[in-house]
Every structure is written in C-alpha cells, then in structure tokens.
Amino acid sequence: MTGCGSHPSDGDAEGAKGGYELVGRVVAVDPEARTALIDHEEIPQYMPAMVMEFSISEGDLKVLKEGMRLRGRMFATDDGYRLEKIWPIDAEGEAIVGQAGAALRQDTVIRGRNAYREIGESLPDFALYDQNAGVVQPDRFRGQQIVLNFIFTRCPDPKMCPASTAKMMQLQAAARELGIDNLQLISITLDPEYDTPGILNAYASSRGIDTANFSFLTGPEPAILDLMSQLGVLAFPEDGLIRHTLATILIDEKGRIIYRTDTSGWEPEEFLKRLRRPETDPARPS
C-alpha cells in the first residue's frame, strides 16, 4: 500500500464550520469576473428563494451553462457569497448513473470474492461524470483502445498520482506521434467527495492536458468503490491520507482487459508496444 493525500484546505475548514446546501438554476455566467448568476431555491432558516451572484472557481465556471440546474455548497465571504462542490442536476443523467451504479453493485456482490477482473475479462459497465459534467459510459469508447487508471487531485506525493498523470500525458503524446488515433485515456478519482467535475476540469486545465481523448471521471462513491474492487485497486483513509494501490490497465477495442501494471514505475513504452496501430493488425505481446 502506498500513501498520498493532503491536509484540509481553507475551504474544507470553512465547510466544517457551516455552509449551506444550495439548489438552483444558472441564469448567466461571467468567466471574466469569475461569477455566475444563480436563481436558487429557498435555503430553510437562512435565505428565501432569489437570484444572486456567486463567485465561482475557474474549473466550475467551465462546467456551468445557462439554464443548467445544479446543487452546491454556499459559503458567505467578506465580498459576498461563493459556491463550491457543484454537481449538475439532470434527471436523465442521474437516472443513467443511478441505474448503472445499481447494476454494478449487484454484479460486484454476485461475483463476491471473484469480483477482481482478470486479464481477458471485459471492463465492467459503469456510468460516471466527466470533467465537463457529461455522463460517460464504456459504450462511448467501443472500438477505441483505453488506458485507465485511478488518481485523486489532492495527492501531494509527486511519485504517485502526479507521476501517473504525467505518464498518461506522455503516452498520449507518443501515441499521437505514431498516428494511433483510436486511443482513449481515462483517470477515475479515488476521492469523489472532493473531486467534482469542476475540480477535475481545473486539474486538467492547470496541467495543460488535452482532454480531446483524456477523460477524468467522478460520481457516486459506491460506484467508484465497486469499480476499484473489480479492477483491483485498494484505498483507505489514514491520518489524513488516502493510502492506495496502483493500477494502470489497457482495454482493447472490444472492451477486454489485455494488460495491466500495478506499480508507479511503468513507462509509456509498455503500453505503446501493445497498442494496435491503425495501418496494421499485429499480435500484441502478452
């Protein structure tokens, strides 16, 4: 087991003191001022329903769209109010994510001690939200090769999640140079309570990541825990850290797991030599 985590941020400390759950609809977004106008519902024992301006993080601003319904955590500041922990409210999307999560839970229970998926088995079905708050399912990538791992944005250990993300970026660039245009990269958060779509968006943006074929996923914690179980990743909180094992997994165009490495020392070449080139159809090494 390896540890990585972070100390509570100022926002976390303020959240421990209070803050209010808010549900509303986006009226307008001002990226330059980093604010959004929200028509929110009544906040019981605190504030009636009204239209208000909130300061919004850069990552969340990229997720918000006019007319979008959302829920988030509201905090009072010296300059007004800010909104954090923003999640989309979309009945259709929530139904897809909920149904997929329930099916994944049932599958994990049925598989029991055999929940772990071996080489040759298929990637489990799931539905999560990406860094743009869109719903993502494996069928979206059918016919594509996938390299998948698990990270979380607050990881402070440069040898863990930051290193894994850097190697995924190197793999993305190298595959592009070789003309491998059917590759998708996926990083699933280990910390869904904190890693909202907006946080993941900011994480990718701050690193200059091209998200055209690199998705960062989050969603209900039970679904992520079931995915971790089926893909052989262990994690638990300890002394303010998240201690976890590592897994970087290659899935072929038919959705089958064909290779994995469980260390932080992997190199992009390990996956490049197993990726199918568009002009040929070579047998991959085992």
PDB file of C-alpha atoms in Angstrom:
ATOM      1  CA  MET A   1       0.000   0.000   0.000  1.00  0.00           C
ATOM      2  CA  THR A   2       1.200   3.484  -0.817  1.00  0.00           C
ATOM      3  CA  GLY A   3       0.018   6.716   0.768  1.00  0.00           C
ATOM      4  CA  CYS A   4      -0.893  10.017  -0.708  1.00  0.00           C
ATOM      5  CA  GLY A   5      -3.264  12.695   0.472  1.00  0.00           C
ATOM      6  CA  SER A   6      -3.449  16.266   1.677  1.00  0.00           C
ATOM      7  CA  HIS A   7      -4.105  18.396   4.676  1.00  0.00           C
ATOM      8  CA  PRO A   8      -7.534  20.057   4.872  1.00  0.00           C
ATOM      9  CA  SER A   9      -7.735  23.195   2.758  1.00  0.00           C
ATOM     10  CA  ASP A  10      -9.116  26.523   3.964  1.00  0.00           C
ATOM     11  CA  GLY A  11     -12.322  25.668   2.128  1.00  0.00           C
ATOM     12  CA  ASP A  12     -12.538  22.378   4.000  1.00  0.00           C
ATOM     13  CA  ALA A  13     -12.083  24.175   7.330  1.00  0.00           C
ATOM     14  CA  GLU A  14     -14.781  26.676   6.464  1.00  0.00           C
ATOM     15  CA  GLY A  15     -17.040  23.846   5.382  1.00  0.00           C
ATOM     16  CA  ALA A  16     -16.589  22.253   8.792  1.00  0.00           C
ATOM     17  CA  LYS A  17     -17.891  25.477  10.334  1.00  0.00           C
ATOM     18  CA  GLY A  18     -21.005  25.626   8.197  1.00  0.00           C
ATOM     19  CA  GLY A  19     -22.033  26.481   4.698  1.00  0.00           C
ATOM     20  CA  TYR A  20     -25.417  25.766   3.151  1.00  0.00           C
ATOM     21  CA  GLU A  21     -26.677  23.314   0.596  1.00  0.00           C
ATOM     22  CA  LEU A  22     -27.984  25.216  -2.429  1.00  0.00           C
ATOM     23  CA  VAL A  23     -30.155  24.100  -5.339  1.00  0.00           C
ATOM     24  CA  GLY A  24     -30.760  26.408  -8.258  1.00  0.00           C
ATOM     25  CA  ARG A  25     -30.596  27.242 -11.964  1.00  0.00           C
ATOM     26  CA  VAL A  26     -27.841  29.115 -13.784  1.00  0.00           C
ATOM     27  CA  VAL A  27     -29.110  32.408 -15.187  1.00  0.00           C
ATOM     28  CA  ALA A  28     -25.815  33.772 -16.530  1.00  0.00           C
ATOM     29  CA  VAL A  29     -22.080  33.093 -16.375  1.00  0.00           C
ATOM     30  CA  ASP A  30     -19.341  35.747 -16.389  1.00  0.00           C
ATOM     31  CA  PRO A  31     -15.982  33.993 -16.899  1.00  0.00           C
ATOM     32  CA  GLU A  32     -14.013  37.247 -16.768  1.00  0.00           C
ATOM     33  CA  ALA A  33     -15.403  38.205 -13.362  1.00  0.00           C
ATOM     34  CA  ARG A  34     -15.454  34.528 -12.276  1.00  0.00           C
ATOM     35  CA  THR A  35     -19.055  34.836 -11.172  1.00  0.00           C
ATOM     36  CA  ALA A  36     -22.380  33.246 -12.003  1.00  0.00           C
ATOM     37  CA  LEU A  37     -25.921  34.482 -11.502  1.00  0.00           C
ATOM     38  CA  ILE A  38     -27.982  31.723  -9.860  1.00  0.00           C
ATOM     39  CA  ASP A  39     -31.744  31.589  -9.357  1.00  0.00           C
ATOM     40  CA  HIS A  40     -31.774  29.452  -6.221  1.00  0.00           C
ATOM     41  CA  GLU A  41     -34.454  27.818  -4.148  1.00  0.00           C
ATOM     42  CA  GLU A  42     -35.188  28.747  -0.548  1.00  0.00           C
ATOM     43  CA  ILE A  43     -32.489  27.841   1.928  1.00  0.00           C
ATOM     44  CA  PRO A  44     -34.503  26.902   5.023  1.00  0.00           C
ATOM     45  CA  GLN A  45     -33.869  29.047   8.121  1.00  0.00           C
ATOM     46  CA  TYR A  46     -31.332  31.138   6.220  1.00  0.00           C
ATOM     47  CA  MET A  47     -32.448  32.759   2.956  1.00  0.00           C
ATOM     48  CA  PRO A  48     -35.558  32.964   0.744  1.00  0.00           C
ATOM     49  CA  ALA A  49     -35.520  31.970  -2.889  1.00  0.00           C
ATOM     50  CA  MET A  50     -33.886  34.652  -5.030  1.00  0.00           C
ATOM     51  CA  VAL A  51     -31.474  35.422  -7.843  1.00  0.00           C
ATOM     52  CA  MET A  52     -27.938  36.029  -6.546  1.00  0.00           C
ATOM     53  CA  GLU A  53     -24.406  36.423  -7.836  1.00  0.00           C
ATOM     54  CA  PHE A  54     -21.805  33.928  -6.617  1.00  0.00           C
ATOM     55  CA  SER A  55     -18.054  33.775  -7.033  1.00  0.00           C
ATOM     56  CA  ILE A  56     -17.171  30.526  -8.787  1.00  0.00           C
ATOM     57  CA  SER A  57     -13.866  28.706  -9.288  1.00  0.00           C
ATOM     58  CA  GLU A  58     -12.387  28.645 -12.775  1.00  0.00           C
ATOM     59  CA  GLY A  59     -12.953  24.902 -13.119  1.00  0.00           C
ATOM     60  CA  ASP A  60     -16.609  25.135 -12.129  1.00  0.00           C
ATOM     61  CA  LEU A  61     -17.136  28.065 -14.489  1.00  0.00           C
ATOM     62  CA  LYS A  62     -16.124  25.837 -17.398  1.00  0.00           C
ATOM     63  CA  VAL A  63     -18.795  23.344 -16.373  1.00  0.00           C
ATOM     64  CA  LEU A  64     -21.658  25.806 -15.870  1.00  0.00           C
ATOM     65  CA  LYS A  65     -24.055  26.575 -18.705  1.00  0.00           C
ATOM     66  CA  GLU A  66     -27.027  28.935 -18.822  1.00  0.00           C
ATOM     67  CA  GLY A  67     -30.200  27.109 -17.866  1.00  0.00           C
ATOM     68  CA  MET A  68     -28.322  24.308 -16.107  1.00  0.00           C
ATOM     69  CA  ARG A  69     -29.721  23.128 -12.785  1.00  0.00           C
ATOM     70  CA  LEU A  70     -27.212  22.418 -10.049  1.00  0.00           C
ATOM     71  CA  ARG A  71     -26.578  21.739  -6.410  1.00  0.00           C
ATOM     72  CA  GLY A  72     -23.631  23.034  -4.462  1.00  0.00           C
ATOM     73  CA  ARG A  73     -22.355  24.334  -1.153  1.00  0.00           C
ATOM     74  CA  MET A  74     -22.735  28.050  -0.463  1.00  0.00           C
ATOM     75  CA  PHE A  75     -20.364  29.999   1.793  1.00  0.00           C
ATOM     76  CA  ALA A  76     -20.523  33.618   2.961  1.00  0.00           C
ATOM     77  CA  THR A  77     -17.347  35.642   2.344  1.00  0.00           C
ATOM     78  CA  ASP A  78     -16.282  39.210   3.079  1.00  0.00           C
ATOM     79  CA  ASP A  79     -17.095  40.105  -0.528  1.00  0.00           C
ATOM     80  CA  GLY A  80     -20.396  38.262  -0.870  1.00  0.00           C
ATOM     81  CA  TYR A  81     -21.016  34.573  -1.492  1.00  0.00           C
ATOM     82  CA  ARG A  82     -19.196  31.774  -3.224  1.00  0.00           C
ATOM     83  CA  LEU A  83     -20.410  28.419  -4.442  1.00  0.00           C
ATOM     84  CA  GLU A  84     -18.361  25.201  -4.235  1.00  0.00           C
ATOM     85  CA  LYS A  85     -18.838  21.439  -4.635  1.00  0.00           C
ATOM     86  CA  ILE A  86     -21.031  21.971  -7.677  1.00  0.00           C
ATOM     87  CA  TRP A  87     -22.816  19.000  -9.253  1.00  0.00           C
ATOM     88  CA  PRO A  88     -25.250  19.033 -12.185  1.00  0.00           C
ATOM     89  CA  ILE A  89     -28.900  18.206 -11.613  1.00  0.00           C
ATOM     90  CA  ASP A  90     -30.154  16.354 -14.666  1.00  0.00           C
ATOM     91  CA  ALA A  91     -32.914  13.778 -14.320  1.00  0.00           C
ATOM     92  CA  GLU A  92     -31.873  11.787 -17.381  1.00  0.00           C
ATOM     93  CA  GLY A  93     -28.193  11.759 -16.455  1.00  0.00           C
ATOM     94  CA  GLU A  94     -28.882  10.919 -12.827  1.00  0.00           C
ATOM     95  CA  ALA A  95     -31.106   8.028 -13.910  1.00  0.00           C
ATOM     96  CA  ILE A  96     -28.356   6.621 -16.147  1.00  0.00           C
ATOM     97  CA  VAL A  97     -25.710   6.973 -13.422  1.00  0.00           C
ATOM     98  CA  GLY A  98     -28.041   5.559 -10.762  1.00  0.00           C
ATOM     99  CA  GLN A  99     -29.142   2.547 -12.800  1.00  0.00           C
ATOM    100  CA  ALA A 100     -25.601   1.736 -13.852  1.00  0.00           C
ATOM    101  CA  GLY A 101     -24.413   2.057 -10.254  1.00  0.00           C
ATOM    102  CA  ALA A 102     -27.124  -0.310  -9.028  1.00  0.00           C
ATOM    103  CA  ALA A 103     -26.248  -2.867 -11.705  1.00  0.00           C
ATOM    104  CA  LEU A 104     -22.545  -2.575 -10.893  1.00  0.00           C
ATOM    105  CA  ARG A 105     -23.298  -3.052  -7.183  1.00  0.00           C
ATOM    106  CA  GLN A 106     -25.314  -6.188  -7.922  1.00  0.00           C
ATOM    107  CA  ASP A 107     -22.595  -7.540 -10.197  1.00  0.00           C
ATOM    108  CA  THR A 108     -19.921  -6.933  -7.547  1.00  0.00           C
ATOM    109  CA  VAL A 109     -21.993  -8.732  -4.910  1.00  0.00           C
ATOM    110  CA  ILE A 110     -22.719 -11.674  -7.207  1.00  0.00           C
ATOM    111  CA  ARG A 111     -19.051 -12.015  -8.145  1.00  0.00           C
ATOM    112  CA  GLY A 112     -18.146 -11.972  -4.446  1.00  0.00           C
ATOM    113  CA  ARG A 113     -14.558 -12.996  -3.879  1.00  0.00           C
ATOM    114  CA  ASN A 114     -14.161 -13.246  -7.639  1.00  0.00           C
ATOM    115  CA  ALA A 115     -15.033  -9.573  -8.168  1.00  0.00           C
ATOM    116  CA  TYR A 116     -11.494  -8.885  -9.402  1.00  0.00           C
ATOM    117  CA  ARG A 117     -11.397  -8.987 -13.196  1.00  0.00           C
ATOM    118  CA  GLU A 118      -8.546 -10.985 -14.678  1.00  0.00           C
ATOM    119  CA  ILE A 119      -6.706 -10.401 -17.957  1.00  0.00           C
ATOM    120  CA  GLY A 120      -9.087 -11.443 -20.740  1.00  0.00           C
ATOM    121  CA  GLU A 121     -12.232 -10.374 -18.936  1.00  0.00           C
ATOM    122  CA  SER A 122     -14.247  -7.371 -20.012  1.00  0.00           C
ATOM    123  CA  LEU A 123     -14.235  -3.921 -18.454  1.00  0.00           C
ATOM    124  CA  PRO A 124     -17.228  -3.634 -16.079  1.00  0.00           C
ATOM    125  CA  ASP A 125     -20.131  -1.451 -17.140  1.00  0.00           C
ATOM    126  CA  PHE A 126     -20.448   1.873 -15.322  1.00  0.00           C
ATOM    127  CA  ALA A 127     -21.715   5.426 -15.717  1.00  0.00           C
ATOM    128  CA  LEU A 128     -19.862   8.408 -14.249  1.00  0.00           C
ATOM    129  CA  TYR A 129     -19.489  12.144 -14.874  1.00  0.00           C
ATOM    130  CA  ASP A 130     -16.529  13.586 -16.760  1.00  0.00           C
ATOM    131  CA  GLN A 131     -14.710  16.890 -16.224  1.00  0.00           C
ATOM    132  CA  ASN A 132     -17.416  18.683 -18.223  1.00  0.00           C
ATOM    133  CA  ALA A 133     -20.263  17.141 -16.166  1.00  0.00           C
ATOM    134  CA  GLY A 134     -21.233  14.879 -19.053  1.00  0.00           C
ATOM    135  CA  VAL A 135     -22.303  11.286 -18.416  1.00  0.00           C
ATOM    136  CA  VAL A 136     -19.731   8.739 -19.605  1.00  0.00           C
ATOM    137  CA  GLN A 137     -20.294   5.001 -20.164  1.00  0.00           C
ATOM    138  CA  PRO A 138     -17.911   2.397 -21.613  1.00  0.00           C
ATOM    139  CA  ASP A 139     -20.050   2.044 -24.758  1.00  0.00           C
ATOM    140  CA  ARG A 140     -18.942   5.563 -25.667  1.00  0.00           C
ATOM    141  CA  PHE A 141     -15.441   4.144 -26.209  1.00  0.00           C
ATOM    142  CA  ARG A 142     -16.382   0.941 -28.028  1.00  0.00           C
ATOM    143  CA  GLY A 143     -13.985   0.447 -30.916  1.00  0.00           C
ATOM    144  CA  GLN A 144     -11.355   2.500 -29.087  1.00  0.00           C
ATOM    145  CA  GLN A 145      -8.356   1.310 -27.105  1.00  0.00           C
ATOM    146  CA  ILE A 146      -8.400   2.513 -23.491  1.00  0.00           C
ATOM    147  CA  VAL A 147      -5.720   3.075 -20.878  1.00  0.00           C
ATOM    148  CA  LEU A 148      -7.350   3.559 -17.477  1.00  0.00           C
ATOM    149  CA  ASN A 149      -6.049   4.406 -14.018  1.00  0.00           C
ATOM    150  CA  PHE A 150      -7.171   5.844 -10.654  1.00  0.00           C
ATOM    151  CA  ILE A 151      -5.923   9.121  -9.145  1.00  0.00           C
ATOM    152  CA  PHE A 152      -7.121  11.977  -6.971  1.00  0.00           C
ATOM    153  CA  THR A 153      -6.440  15.660  -7.410  1.00  0.00           C
ATOM    154  CA  ARG A 154      -5.227  16.487  -3.881  1.00  0.00           C
ATOM    155  CA  CYS A 155      -2.491  13.848  -3.879  1.00  0.00           C
ATOM    156  CA  PRO A 156       0.711  15.594  -2.685  1.00  0.00           C
ATOM    157  CA  ASP A 157       3.166  12.759  -3.368  1.00  0.00           C
ATOM    158  CA  PRO A 158       4.999  13.533  -6.636  1.00  0.00           C
ATOM    159  CA  LYS A 159       5.769   9.837  -7.098  1.00  0.00           C
ATOM    160  CA  MET A 160       2.109   8.821  -7.006  1.00  0.00           C
ATOM    161  CA  CYS A 161      -0.872  10.441  -8.735  1.00  0.00           C
ATOM    162  CA  PRO A 162       1.061  13.388 -10.237  1.00  0.00           C
ATOM    163  CA  ALA A 163       3.574  10.945 -11.729  1.00  0.00           C
ATOM    164  CA  SER A 164       0.781   8.738 -13.069  1.00  0.00           C
ATOM    165  CA  THR A 165      -0.876  11.706 -14.745  1.00  0.00           C
ATOM    166  CA  ALA A 166       2.425  12.833 -16.264  1.00  0.00           C
ATOM    167  CA  LYS A 167       2.991   9.371 -17.722  1.00  0.00           C
ATOM    168  CA  MET A 168      -0.520   9.286 -19.154  1.00  0.00           C
ATOM    169  CA  MET A 169       0.239  12.621 -20.850  1.00  0.00           C
ATOM    170  CA  GLN A 170       3.490  11.202 -22.239  1.00  0.00           C
ATOM    171  CA  LEU A 171       1.610   8.181 -23.542  1.00  0.00           C
ATOM    172  CA  GLN A 172      -0.986  10.442 -25.153  1.00  0.00           C
ATOM    173  CA  ALA A 173       1.701  12.459 -26.935  1.00  0.00           C
ATOM    174  CA  ALA A 174       3.710   9.420 -28.059  1.00  0.00           C
ATOM    175  CA  ALA A 175       0.619   7.637 -29.402  1.00  0.00           C
ATOM    176  CA  ARG A 176      -0.325  10.752 -31.353  1.00  0.00           C
ATOM    177  CA  GLU A 177       3.144  10.930 -32.917  1.00  0.00           C
ATOM    178  CA  LEU A 178       2.747   7.318 -34.041  1.00  0.00           C
ATOM    179  CA  GLY A 179      -0.630   8.050 -35.601  1.00  0.00           C
ATOM    180  CA  ILE A 180      -2.566   5.939 -33.086  1.00  0.00           C
ATOM    181  CA  ASP A 181      -5.836   7.837 -33.225  1.00  0.00           C
ATOM    182  CA  ASN A 182      -8.129   5.325 -31.538  1.00  0.00           C
ATOM    183  CA  LEU A 183      -6.735   5.688 -28.015  1.00  0.00           C
ATOM    184  CA  GLN A 184      -8.728   6.985 -25.054  1.00  0.00           C
ATOM    185  CA  LEU A 185      -7.203   7.759 -21.649  1.00  0.00           C
ATOM    186  CA  ILE A 186      -9.357   7.621 -18.519  1.00  0.00           C
ATOM    187  CA  SER A 187      -8.486   8.627 -14.951  1.00  0.00           C
ATOM    188  CA  ILE A 188     -11.101   7.853 -12.286  1.00  0.00           C
ATOM    189  CA  THR A 189     -10.930   9.720  -8.992  1.00  0.00           C
ATOM    190  CA  LEU A 190     -10.363   7.946  -5.692  1.00  0.00           C
ATOM    191  CA  ASP A 191     -11.833  10.981  -3.896  1.00  0.00           C
ATOM    192  CA  PRO A 192     -15.309  11.653  -5.360  1.00  0.00           C
ATOM    193  CA  GLU A 193     -16.448  13.649  -2.310  1.00  0.00           C
ATOM    194  CA  TYR A 194     -13.939  16.371  -3.214  1.00  0.00           C
ATOM    195  CA  ASP A 195     -13.281  15.754  -6.917  1.00  0.00           C
ATOM    196  CA  THR A 196     -16.367  17.244  -8.546  1.00  0.00           C
ATOM    197  CA  PRO A 197     -16.471  17.739 -12.328  1.00  0.00           C
ATOM    198  CA  GLY A 198     -15.255  21.313 -11.863  1.00  0.00           C
ATOM    199  CA  ILE A 199     -12.305  20.248  -9.713  1.00  0.00           C
ATOM    200  CA  LEU A 200     -11.317  17.673 -12.333  1.00  0.00           C
ATOM    201  CA  ASN A 201     -11.684  20.303 -15.049  1.00  0.00           C
ATOM    202  CA  ALA A 202      -9.335  22.633 -13.170  1.00  0.00           C
ATOM    203  CA  TYR A 203      -6.880  19.764 -12.581  1.00  0.00           C
ATOM    204  CA  ALA A 204      -6.691  19.010 -16.295  1.00  0.00           C
ATOM    205  CA  SER A 205      -6.536  22.665 -17.295  1.00  0.00           C
ATOM    206  CA  SER A 206      -3.757  23.550 -14.843  1.00  0.00           C
ATOM    207  CA  ARG A 207      -1.591  20.819 -16.369  1.00  0.00           C
ATOM    208  CA  GLY A 208      -2.325  21.750 -19.954  1.00  0.00           C
ATOM    209  CA  ILE A 209      -3.932  18.372 -20.637  1.00  0.00           C
ATOM    210  CA  ASP A 210      -5.620  17.835 -23.986  1.00  0.00           C
ATOM    211  CA  THR A 211      -8.983  16.359 -22.989  1.00  0.00           C
ATOM    212  CA  ALA A 212      -9.979  15.508 -26.559  1.00  0.00           C
ATOM    213  CA  ASN A 213      -9.155  11.865 -25.699  1.00  0.00           C
ATOM    214  CA  PHE A 214      -8.345  12.113 -21.977  1.00  0.00           C
ATOM    215  CA  SER A 215     -11.328  11.933 -19.608  1.00  0.00           C
ATOM    216  CA  PHE A 216     -11.345  12.487 -15.849  1.00  0.00           C
ATOM    217  CA  LEU A 217     -14.276  10.757 -14.171  1.00  0.00           C
ATOM    218  CA  THR A 218     -16.117  11.120 -10.882  1.00  0.00           C
ATOM    219  CA  GLY A 219     -19.501  10.164  -9.481  1.00  0.00           C
ATOM    220  CA  PRO A 220     -21.249   8.319  -6.649  1.00  0.00           C
ATOM    221  CA  GLU A 221     -18.783   6.849  -4.178  1.00  0.00           C
ATOM    222  CA  PRO A 222     -20.420   3.366  -4.128  1.00  0.00           C
ATOM    223  CA  ALA A 223     -19.970   3.025  -7.893  1.00  0.00           C
ATOM    224  CA  ILE A 224     -16.329   4.061  -7.696  1.00  0.00           C
ATOM    225  CA  LEU A 225     -15.697   1.644  -4.821  1.00  0.00           C
ATOM    226  CA  ASP A 226     -17.206  -1.187  -6.882  1.00  0.00           C
ATOM    227  CA  LEU A 227     -15.021  -0.258  -9.863  1.00  0.00           C
ATOM    228  CA  MET A 228     -11.978  -0.263  -7.601  1.00  0.00           C
ATOM    229  CA  SER A 229     -12.933  -3.700  -6.311  1.00  0.00           C
ATOM    230  CA  GLN A 230     -13.418  -5.131  -9.788  1.00  0.00           C
ATOM    231  CA  LEU A 231     -10.249  -3.552 -11.160  1.00  0.00           C
ATOM    232  CA  GLY A 232      -8.035  -4.466  -8.228  1.00  0.00           C
ATOM    233  CA  VAL A 233      -7.438  -1.121  -6.505  1.00  0.00           C
ATOM    234  CA  LEU A 234      -7.438  -0.785  -2.717  1.00  0.00           C
ATOM    235  CA  ALA A 235      -7.743   2.518  -0.855  1.00  0.00           C
ATOM    236  CA  PHE A 236      -8.492   3.684   2.656  1.00  0.00           C
ATOM    237  CA  PRO A 237      -8.086   6.923   4.648  1.00  0.00           C
ATOM    238  CA  GLU A 238      -5.355   7.016   7.273  1.00  0.00           C
ATOM    239  CA  ASP A 239      -4.158  10.047   9.252  1.00  0.00           C
ATOM    240  CA  GLY A 240      -5.453  12.494   6.684  1.00  0.00           C
ATOM    241  CA  LEU A 241      -4.036  10.499   3.768  1.00  0.00           C
ATOM    242  CA  ILE A 242      -5.566   8.220   1.190  1.00  0.00           C
ATOM    243  CA  ARG A 243      -3.457   5.106   1.064  1.00  0.00           C
ATOM    244  CA  HIS A 244      -3.987   3.126  -2.103  1.00  0.00           C
ATOM    245  CA  THR A 245      -2.577   0.618  -4.521  1.00  0.00           C
ATOM    246  CA  LEU A 246      -1.928   1.468  -8.143  1.00  0.00           C
ATOM    247  CA  ALA A 247      -3.295   0.042 -11.364  1.00  0.00           C
ATOM    248  CA  THR A 248      -2.884   1.140 -14.968  1.00  0.00           C
ATOM    249  CA  ILE A 249      -4.969  -1.017 -17.286  1.00  0.00           C
ATOM    250  CA  LEU A 250      -5.130  -1.488 -21.060  1.00  0.00           C
ATOM    251  CA  ILE A 251      -8.501  -2.378 -22.600  1.00  0.00           C
ATOM    252  CA  ASP A 252      -8.800  -3.381 -26.252  1.00  0.00           C
ATOM    253  CA  GLU A 253     -11.350  -2.259 -28.836  1.00  0.00           C
ATOM    254  CA  LYS A 254     -13.778  -4.994 -27.750  1.00  0.00           C
ATOM    255  CA  GLY A 255     -13.706  -3.909 -24.121  1.00  0.00           C
ATOM    256  CA  ARG A 256     -11.401  -6.694 -22.886  1.00  0.00           C
ATOM    257  CA  ILE A 257      -8.642  -6.167 -20.340  1.00  0.00           C
ATOM    258  CA  ILE A 258      -5.430  -7.224 -22.071  1.00  0.00           C
ATOM    259  CA  TYR A 259      -2.656  -5.787 -19.895  1.00  0.00           C
ATOM    260  CA  ARG A 260      -2.110  -4.137 -16.523  1.00  0.00           C
ATOM    261  CA  THR A 261       0.704  -2.878 -14.358  1.00  0.00           C
ATOM    262  CA  ASP A 262       0.383  -2.299 -10.634  1.00  0.00           C
ATOM    263  CA  THR A 263       3.381  -0.101  -9.915  1.00  0.00           C
ATOM    264  CA  SER A 264       4.214   3.584 -10.250  1.00  0.00           C
ATOM    265  CA  GLY A 265       7.320   2.725 -12.255  1.00  0.00           C
ATOM    266  CA  TRP A 266       5.623   1.905 -15.550  1.00  0.00           C
ATOM    267  CA  GLU A 267       6.761   3.577 -18.751  1.00  0.00           C
ATOM    268  CA  PRO A 268       4.656   4.653 -21.745  1.00  0.00           C
ATOM    269  CA  GLU A 269       6.556   2.200 -23.962  1.00  0.00           C
ATOM    270  CA  GLU A 270       4.944  -0.705 -22.078  1.00  0.00           C
ATOM    271  CA  PHE A 271       1.595   0.370 -23.448  1.00  0.00           C
ATOM    272  CA  LEU A 272       2.745   1.743 -26.797  1.00  0.00           C
ATOM    273  CA  LYS A 273       4.081  -1.644 -27.887  1.00  0.00           C
ATOM    274  CA  ARG A 274       0.727  -3.220 -27.061  1.00  0.00           C
ATOM    275  CA  LEU A 275      -1.448  -0.648 -28.790  1.00  0.00           C
ATOM    276  CA  ARG A 276      -2.809  -1.630 -32.174  1.00  0.00           C
ATOM    277  CA  ARG A 277      -1.556   0.622 -34.967  1.00  0.00           C
ATOM    278  CA  PRO A 278      -4.162   1.843 -37.449  1.00  0.00           C
ATOM    279  CA  GLU A 279      -2.291   0.640 -40.552  1.00  0.00           C
ATOM    280  CA  THR A 280      -1.531  -2.875 -39.258  1.00  0.00           C
ATOM    281  CA  ASP A 281      -3.081  -5.509 -37.029  1.00  0.00           C
ATOM    282  CA  PRO A 282      -0.118  -7.082 -35.239  1.00  0.00           C
ATOM    283  CA  ALA A 283      -0.424  -9.573 -32.459  1.00  0.00           C
ATOM    284  CA  ARG A 284       0.176  -7.896 -29.141  1.00  0.00           C
ATOM    285  CA  PRO A 285       2.705  -9.333 -26.690  1.00  0.00           C
ATOM    286  CA  SER A 286       1.221 -10.963 -23.611  1.00  0.00           C
TER     287      SER A 286
END
